[in-house]
Short mmCIF file of C-alpha atoms and ligand atoms in Angstrom, two decimals:
data_model
loop_
_atom_site.label_atom_id
_atom_site.label_comp_id
_atom_site.label_asym_id
_atom_site.label_seq_id
_atom_site.Cartn_x
_atom_site.Cartn_y
_atom_site.Cartn_z
CA MET A 1 -58.00 -48.02 105.20
CA LYS A 2 -58.89 -49.56 101.83
CA LYS A 3 -57.10 -48.32 98.76
CA ASN A 4 -58.32 -48.77 95.22
CA TYR A 5 -55.33 -50.13 93.39
CA THR A 6 -55.44 -52.82 90.79
CA LEU A 7 -53.06 -55.68 90.51
CA ASN A 8 -50.63 -54.74 87.78
CA PRO A 9 -48.70 -55.80 85.75
CA LYS A 10 -49.97 -59.29 85.08
CA PRO A 11 -49.55 -62.21 85.02
CA TYR A 12 -49.01 -63.30 88.59
CA ASN A 13 -49.18 -66.94 89.51
CA LEU A 14 -49.53 -68.92 92.71
CA VAL A 15 -49.20 -72.53 93.75
CA ILE A 16 -51.83 -73.46 96.32
CA GLY A 17 -50.92 -76.55 98.33
CA TRP A 18 -53.86 -78.62 99.56
CA LEU A 19 -53.06 -81.04 102.38
CA TYR A 20 -54.44 -84.54 101.83
CA PRO A 21 -57.63 -83.71 99.86
CA GLU A 22 -58.82 -87.31 100.06
CA LEU A 23 -58.45 -87.58 103.82
CA MET A 24 -58.98 -84.02 105.04
CA SER A 25 -62.10 -82.34 103.76
CA THR A 26 -65.00 -82.42 106.18
CA TYR A 27 -68.11 -80.19 106.15
CA GLY A 28 -67.42 -78.63 102.77
CA ASP A 29 -63.82 -77.59 103.42
CA ARG A 30 -62.90 -78.20 99.79
CA GLY A 31 -65.03 -75.11 99.00
CA ASN A 32 -62.16 -73.03 100.38
CA ILE A 33 -59.94 -74.19 97.55
CA THR A 34 -62.60 -73.29 94.97
CA VAL A 35 -62.91 -69.80 96.45
CA LEU A 36 -59.16 -69.19 96.46
CA GLN A 37 -58.88 -70.47 92.91
CA LYS A 38 -61.82 -68.43 91.57
CA ARG A 39 -60.91 -65.18 93.32
CA CYS A 40 -57.44 -65.46 91.81
CA GLU A 41 -58.70 -66.33 88.34
CA TRP A 42 -61.21 -63.46 88.33
CA ARG A 43 -58.26 -61.14 88.81
CA GLY A 44 -56.06 -62.77 86.20
CA ILE A 45 -53.83 -64.54 88.75
CA LYS A 46 -52.89 -68.00 87.50
CA VAL A 47 -53.33 -70.78 90.02
CA GLU A 48 -51.94 -74.26 90.25
CA ILE A 49 -53.41 -76.56 92.89
CA LEU A 50 -50.87 -78.98 94.32
CA ASN A 51 -52.62 -81.90 96.00
CA ILE A 52 -50.32 -82.90 98.85
CA ASP A 53 -50.39 -86.58 99.74
CA GLN A 54 -48.13 -89.58 100.29
CA THR A 55 -46.50 -89.07 96.89
CA THR A 56 -45.52 -85.42 97.39
CA THR A 57 -41.83 -84.68 97.87
CA ASN A 58 -40.37 -81.93 100.03
CA GLY A 59 -39.12 -80.38 96.80
CA ASP A 60 -42.72 -80.11 95.53
CA LEU A 61 -43.80 -78.68 98.88
CA ARG A 62 -41.22 -75.91 98.73
CA THR A 63 -42.95 -74.51 95.59
CA VAL A 64 -46.11 -73.75 97.59
CA ASN A 65 -47.14 -70.08 97.95
CA LEU A 66 -50.32 -70.66 99.97
CA LEU A 67 -51.15 -73.70 102.06
CA PHE A 68 -54.56 -75.07 102.98
CA GLY A 69 -55.59 -77.98 105.20
CA GLY A 70 -59.17 -78.98 106.07
CA GLY A 71 -60.82 -81.03 108.75
CA ALA A 72 -60.66 -84.77 109.31
CA GLN A 73 -61.95 -87.30 111.74
CA ASP A 74 -59.63 -88.84 114.32
CA ARG A 75 -58.89 -91.95 112.25
CA GLU A 76 -57.89 -89.97 109.16
CA GLN A 77 -55.86 -87.55 111.27
CA GLU A 78 -53.76 -90.42 112.52
CA ILE A 79 -53.05 -91.65 108.99
CA VAL A 80 -52.20 -88.15 107.82
CA MET A 81 -49.93 -87.48 110.76
CA ARG A 82 -47.89 -90.62 110.16
CA ASN A 83 -47.15 -89.32 106.68
CA LEU A 84 -46.85 -85.66 107.62
CA GLN A 85 -43.83 -86.27 109.87
CA ASP A 86 -41.69 -86.77 106.72
CA LYS A 87 -42.86 -83.39 105.48
CA LYS A 88 -42.36 -81.56 108.77
CA GLU A 89 -39.17 -79.78 107.76
CA ALA A 90 -40.60 -78.41 104.52
CA ILE A 91 -43.89 -77.30 106.10
CA VAL A 92 -42.19 -75.58 109.03
CA GLU A 93 -39.89 -73.88 106.54
CA LEU A 94 -42.86 -72.55 104.52
CA ILE A 95 -44.54 -71.09 107.60
CA GLU A 96 -41.29 -69.59 108.90
CA LYS A 97 -40.83 -67.94 105.50
CA ASP A 98 -44.17 -66.13 105.97
CA ILE A 99 -46.10 -68.30 103.49
CA PRO A 100 -49.77 -67.76 104.37
CA ALA A 101 -51.79 -70.78 105.42
CA LEU A 102 -55.30 -71.65 106.47
CA PHE A 103 -55.84 -74.75 108.58
CA VAL A 104 -59.36 -75.79 109.58
CA CYS A 105 -60.34 -77.98 112.56
CA GLY A 106 -58.46 -81.28 112.21
CA ALA A 107 -55.60 -79.58 110.36
CA PRO A 108 -54.61 -77.05 113.06
CA GLN A 109 -54.90 -79.78 115.68
CA LEU A 110 -52.08 -81.50 113.77
CA MET A 111 -50.11 -78.26 113.45
CA GLY A 112 -50.15 -77.78 117.23
CA LYS A 113 -48.06 -79.66 119.79
CA PHE A 114 -50.31 -82.71 119.92
CA TYR A 115 -53.82 -84.02 119.54
CA GLU A 116 -55.27 -86.61 121.89
CA PRO A 117 -58.08 -88.42 120.04
CA ALA A 118 -61.25 -89.73 121.68
CA GLU A 119 -59.68 -93.18 121.73
CA GLY A 120 -56.15 -94.34 121.12
CA LYS A 121 -52.77 -92.79 121.46
CA ARG A 122 -51.70 -89.16 121.46
CA ILE A 123 -50.79 -87.92 117.98
CA GLN A 124 -47.70 -85.71 117.94
CA GLY A 125 -48.23 -82.54 115.92
CA LEU A 126 -45.77 -80.46 113.92
CA GLY A 127 -45.48 -77.89 116.72
CA ILE A 128 -46.06 -74.86 114.51
CA PHE A 129 -48.78 -73.50 116.78
CA ASP A 130 -48.14 -73.25 120.52
CA MET A 131 -51.27 -75.17 121.50
CA GLU A 132 -52.54 -78.56 122.61
CA SER A 133 -55.76 -80.31 121.64
CA ARG A 134 -57.53 -83.05 123.53
CA HIS A 135 -60.71 -84.99 122.94
CA PRO A 136 -62.17 -85.73 126.39
CA GLY A 137 -63.46 -89.15 125.26
CA PRO A 138 -66.11 -90.90 123.17
CA ASN A 139 -68.95 -89.83 125.46
CA ALA A 140 -68.03 -86.14 125.62
CA PRO A 141 -70.44 -83.85 123.78
CA ARG A 142 -69.22 -82.53 120.45
CA LEU A 143 -69.05 -78.77 120.02
CA ILE A 144 -71.43 -78.23 117.12
CA GLY A 145 -73.15 -75.22 115.61
CA ASN A 146 -72.77 -71.92 113.83
CA VAL A 147 -70.08 -69.60 115.14
CA ILE A 148 -69.64 -65.86 114.98
CA ALA A 149 -66.30 -64.45 115.98
CA LYS A 150 -64.44 -61.18 115.68
CA ILE A 151 -60.89 -61.27 114.40
CA SER A 152 -58.60 -60.31 117.25
CA GLU A 153 -56.98 -57.02 116.43
CA GLU A 154 -53.94 -57.85 118.52
CA SER A 155 -53.35 -61.07 116.58
CA ILE A 156 -53.45 -59.50 113.18
CA LYS A 157 -52.12 -56.03 113.87
CA TYR A 158 -48.83 -57.21 115.25
CA ASN A 159 -48.54 -59.93 112.73
CA VAL A 160 -47.22 -57.73 109.94
CA SER A 161 -45.05 -59.61 107.57
CA SER A 162 -41.31 -59.27 107.99
CA ILE A 163 -40.63 -59.27 104.25
CA THR A 164 -39.58 -56.07 102.56
CA TYR A 165 -39.97 -54.44 99.17
CA GLU A 166 -37.26 -55.23 96.67
CA LYS A 167 -35.78 -51.77 96.98
CA GLU A 168 -37.42 -49.98 99.87
CA GLU A 169 -37.07 -51.05 103.47
CA LYS A 170 -40.76 -50.96 104.21
CA ILE A 171 -43.00 -53.36 106.05
CA LEU A 172 -45.83 -54.64 103.92
CA ASN A 173 -49.28 -54.57 105.34
CA THR A 174 -52.33 -56.28 103.95
CA GLU A 175 -53.85 -56.59 107.39
CA TYR A 176 -56.40 -53.88 106.64
CA LEU A 177 -58.29 -56.54 104.67
CA ILE A 178 -59.40 -58.34 107.80
CA LEU A 179 -58.85 -56.01 110.73
CA ASN A 180 -61.93 -55.93 112.94
CA THR A 181 -63.74 -58.31 110.61
CA ILE A 182 -66.53 -60.50 111.90
CA VAL A 183 -66.31 -64.07 110.62
CA VAL A 184 -69.00 -66.70 110.52
CA GLY A 185 -68.51 -70.44 110.30
CA PHE A 186 -69.79 -73.82 111.34
CA GLU A 187 -67.99 -75.89 113.95
CA ASN A 188 -68.20 -79.59 114.67
CA HIS A 189 -65.40 -80.95 116.81
CA GLY A 190 -64.86 -83.21 119.75
CA GLY A 191 -61.33 -81.98 120.41
CA ARG A 192 -60.77 -78.99 122.68
CA THR A 193 -57.84 -76.73 121.93
CA TYR A 194 -55.92 -74.79 124.58
CA LEU A 195 -53.49 -72.09 123.51
CA GLY A 196 -50.04 -71.81 125.07
CA LYS A 197 -49.07 -68.54 126.71
CA ASP A 198 -47.29 -67.21 123.62
CA ALA A 199 -50.00 -68.19 121.16
CA LYS A 200 -52.31 -65.56 119.75
CA PRO A 201 -55.97 -66.43 119.10
CA PHE A 202 -57.30 -65.79 115.62
CA ALA A 203 -60.63 -64.42 116.83
CA LYS A 204 -62.81 -63.79 119.85
CA VAL A 205 -66.00 -65.86 120.01
CA LEU A 206 -69.26 -63.88 119.99
CA LYS A 207 -71.54 -66.92 119.55
CA GLY A 208 -70.55 -70.56 119.57
CA TYR A 209 -67.85 -72.61 121.30
CA GLY A 210 -64.58 -71.83 119.55
CA ASN A 211 -61.37 -73.53 120.70
CA ASN A 212 -62.76 -75.17 123.81
CA GLY A 213 -66.11 -73.64 124.83
CA GLU A 214 -64.48 -72.11 127.91
CA ASP A 215 -62.10 -69.24 127.23
CA GLY A 216 -63.76 -67.38 124.32
CA THR A 217 -60.85 -67.90 121.94
CA GLU A 218 -61.31 -69.08 118.39
CA GLY A 219 -58.35 -70.41 116.46
CA VAL A 220 -54.75 -69.34 116.47
CA VAL A 221 -52.36 -67.23 114.44
CA TYR A 222 -48.64 -67.72 113.93
CA LYS A 223 -46.85 -65.54 111.38
CA ASN A 224 -49.19 -65.68 108.36
CA ALA A 225 -50.70 -69.03 109.27
CA ILE A 226 -54.26 -69.10 110.57
CA GLY A 227 -55.73 -72.08 112.37
CA CYS A 228 -59.45 -72.14 113.18
CA TYR A 229 -62.43 -74.38 113.86
CA LEU A 230 -64.55 -72.74 111.17
CA HIS A 231 -65.95 -75.05 108.52
CA GLY A 232 -68.93 -74.27 106.42
CA PRO A 233 -66.74 -73.81 104.36
CA LEU A 234 -65.17 -70.65 105.74
CA LEU A 235 -64.03 -68.66 102.71
CA PRO A 236 -67.26 -68.41 100.65
CA LYS A 237 -68.95 -66.65 103.56
CA ASN A 238 -65.85 -64.68 104.55
CA PRO A 239 -64.20 -63.60 101.29
CA GLN A 240 -62.04 -61.02 103.07
CA ILE A 241 -60.03 -63.85 104.54
CA ALA A 242 -59.56 -65.37 101.11
CA ASP A 243 -58.27 -62.04 99.81
CA TYR A 244 -56.00 -61.64 102.82
CA LEU A 245 -54.42 -65.02 102.09
CA ILE A 246 -54.10 -64.30 98.36
CA ALA A 247 -52.60 -60.84 98.91
CA LYS A 248 -50.15 -62.22 101.47
CA ALA A 249 -49.13 -65.02 99.15
CA LEU A 250 -48.43 -62.55 96.34
CA GLU A 251 -46.59 -60.18 98.66
CA VAL A 252 -44.31 -62.91 99.90
CA LYS A 253 -43.68 -64.26 96.40
CA TYR A 254 -43.22 -60.99 94.54
CA LYS A 255 -41.90 -58.92 97.47
CA LYS A 256 -44.05 -55.92 96.74
CA GLU A 257 -47.18 -54.35 98.06
CA ILE A 258 -50.28 -56.02 96.64
CA ILE A 259 -53.66 -54.34 96.60
CA LEU A 260 -56.25 -56.63 95.09
CA GLU A 261 -58.95 -55.49 92.71
CA PRO A 262 -62.23 -55.45 94.62
CA LEU A 263 -64.83 -58.04 93.58
CA ASP A 264 -68.59 -57.94 93.93
CA ASP A 265 -69.15 -59.74 97.23
CA SER A 266 -72.81 -58.85 97.70
CA ILE A 267 -74.00 -62.48 97.63
CA GLU A 268 -71.26 -63.56 100.03
CA GLU A 269 -72.17 -60.73 102.38
CA LYS A 270 -75.84 -61.78 102.28
CA ALA A 271 -74.87 -65.34 103.22
CA LYS A 272 -72.84 -64.02 106.12
CA SER A 273 -75.60 -61.69 107.35
CA ALA A 274 -78.15 -64.50 107.16
CA ILE A 275 -76.10 -66.59 109.60
CA ALA A 276 -75.38 -63.59 111.82
CA GLU A 277 -79.07 -62.66 111.97
CA ARG A 278 -79.99 -66.22 112.85
CA LEU A 279 -77.65 -65.96 115.80
CA GLY A 280 -78.96 -62.56 116.81
CA ILE A 281 -75.90 -60.50 115.83
CA ALA A 282 -76.27 -57.45 113.63
CA LEU A 283 -73.31 -56.97 111.27
N1 LIG B 301 -61.16 -85.07 114.86
C1 LIG B 301 -61.28 -83.76 115.29
C2 LIG B 301 -62.28 -83.50 116.38
O1 LIG B 301 -63.35 -84.10 116.44
C3 LIG B 301 -61.48 -82.85 114.10
C4 LIG B 301 -62.87 -82.85 113.52
C5 LIG B 301 -62.98 -82.05 112.26
O2 LIG B 301 -61.97 -81.74 111.61
N2 LIG B 301 -64.16 -81.67 111.87
O3 LIG B 301 -61.98 -82.67 117.20
#
């Protein structure tokens, strides 16, 4: 149930970590950063964007309150992964500490157990998500098109954060922001992802291919980290997910319940409906 609280007292501030902006930003993924930044600023939340690359130390990484990683082609993924191994400890630590994250396409492939590219050697992932991704080979058809998916209630509902209020022993819950939400996105991947038996999918595919075009799953959730195949970029057309990530980040940082001021999302909703209508789904 939505409540009408405002974020008070100000100022709040967040560090948003952006994984390898130069190498990982396919199909408009950088738009996700703009959305997170703007939706924070419109509410008076100060944002610092930390571009994570070869020069970033684990100390810098530990300041991150919200992590984002976009898509990349196989060649870039390999370069990133060689560097990411040095940052494994700090990234795993962030996710284990409930820091919210959004990983799109190439990024979650690297956060899983491994990714086998179309050509060349298997790339070991960070093992955050219990899943494996394989590209069947250079001649395999790519999974391309618009996607509509419904966020899996079981993934989100039981994913309540383990952090508590400063004084009260109460579980925080911002999950209402995205429960039962329909998301739209654009996918373009050669890799097929298969979830392990303990992994929870992010969403159920209504139209499109999703993780592998076979089992109807789209993406993966672990703690407050979301992996998905949804480019487009995702957040401008699905602002609820942006707010979910922002609210989670503030909750974890300030250890108190955060209810974000509502924003006028009528244009975003129109964009989403336009895609849904095109695919024959009424929202
Ligand atoms: N290289 C990956 C694949 O084709 C990821 C592509 C992407 O991030 N768009 O599966």
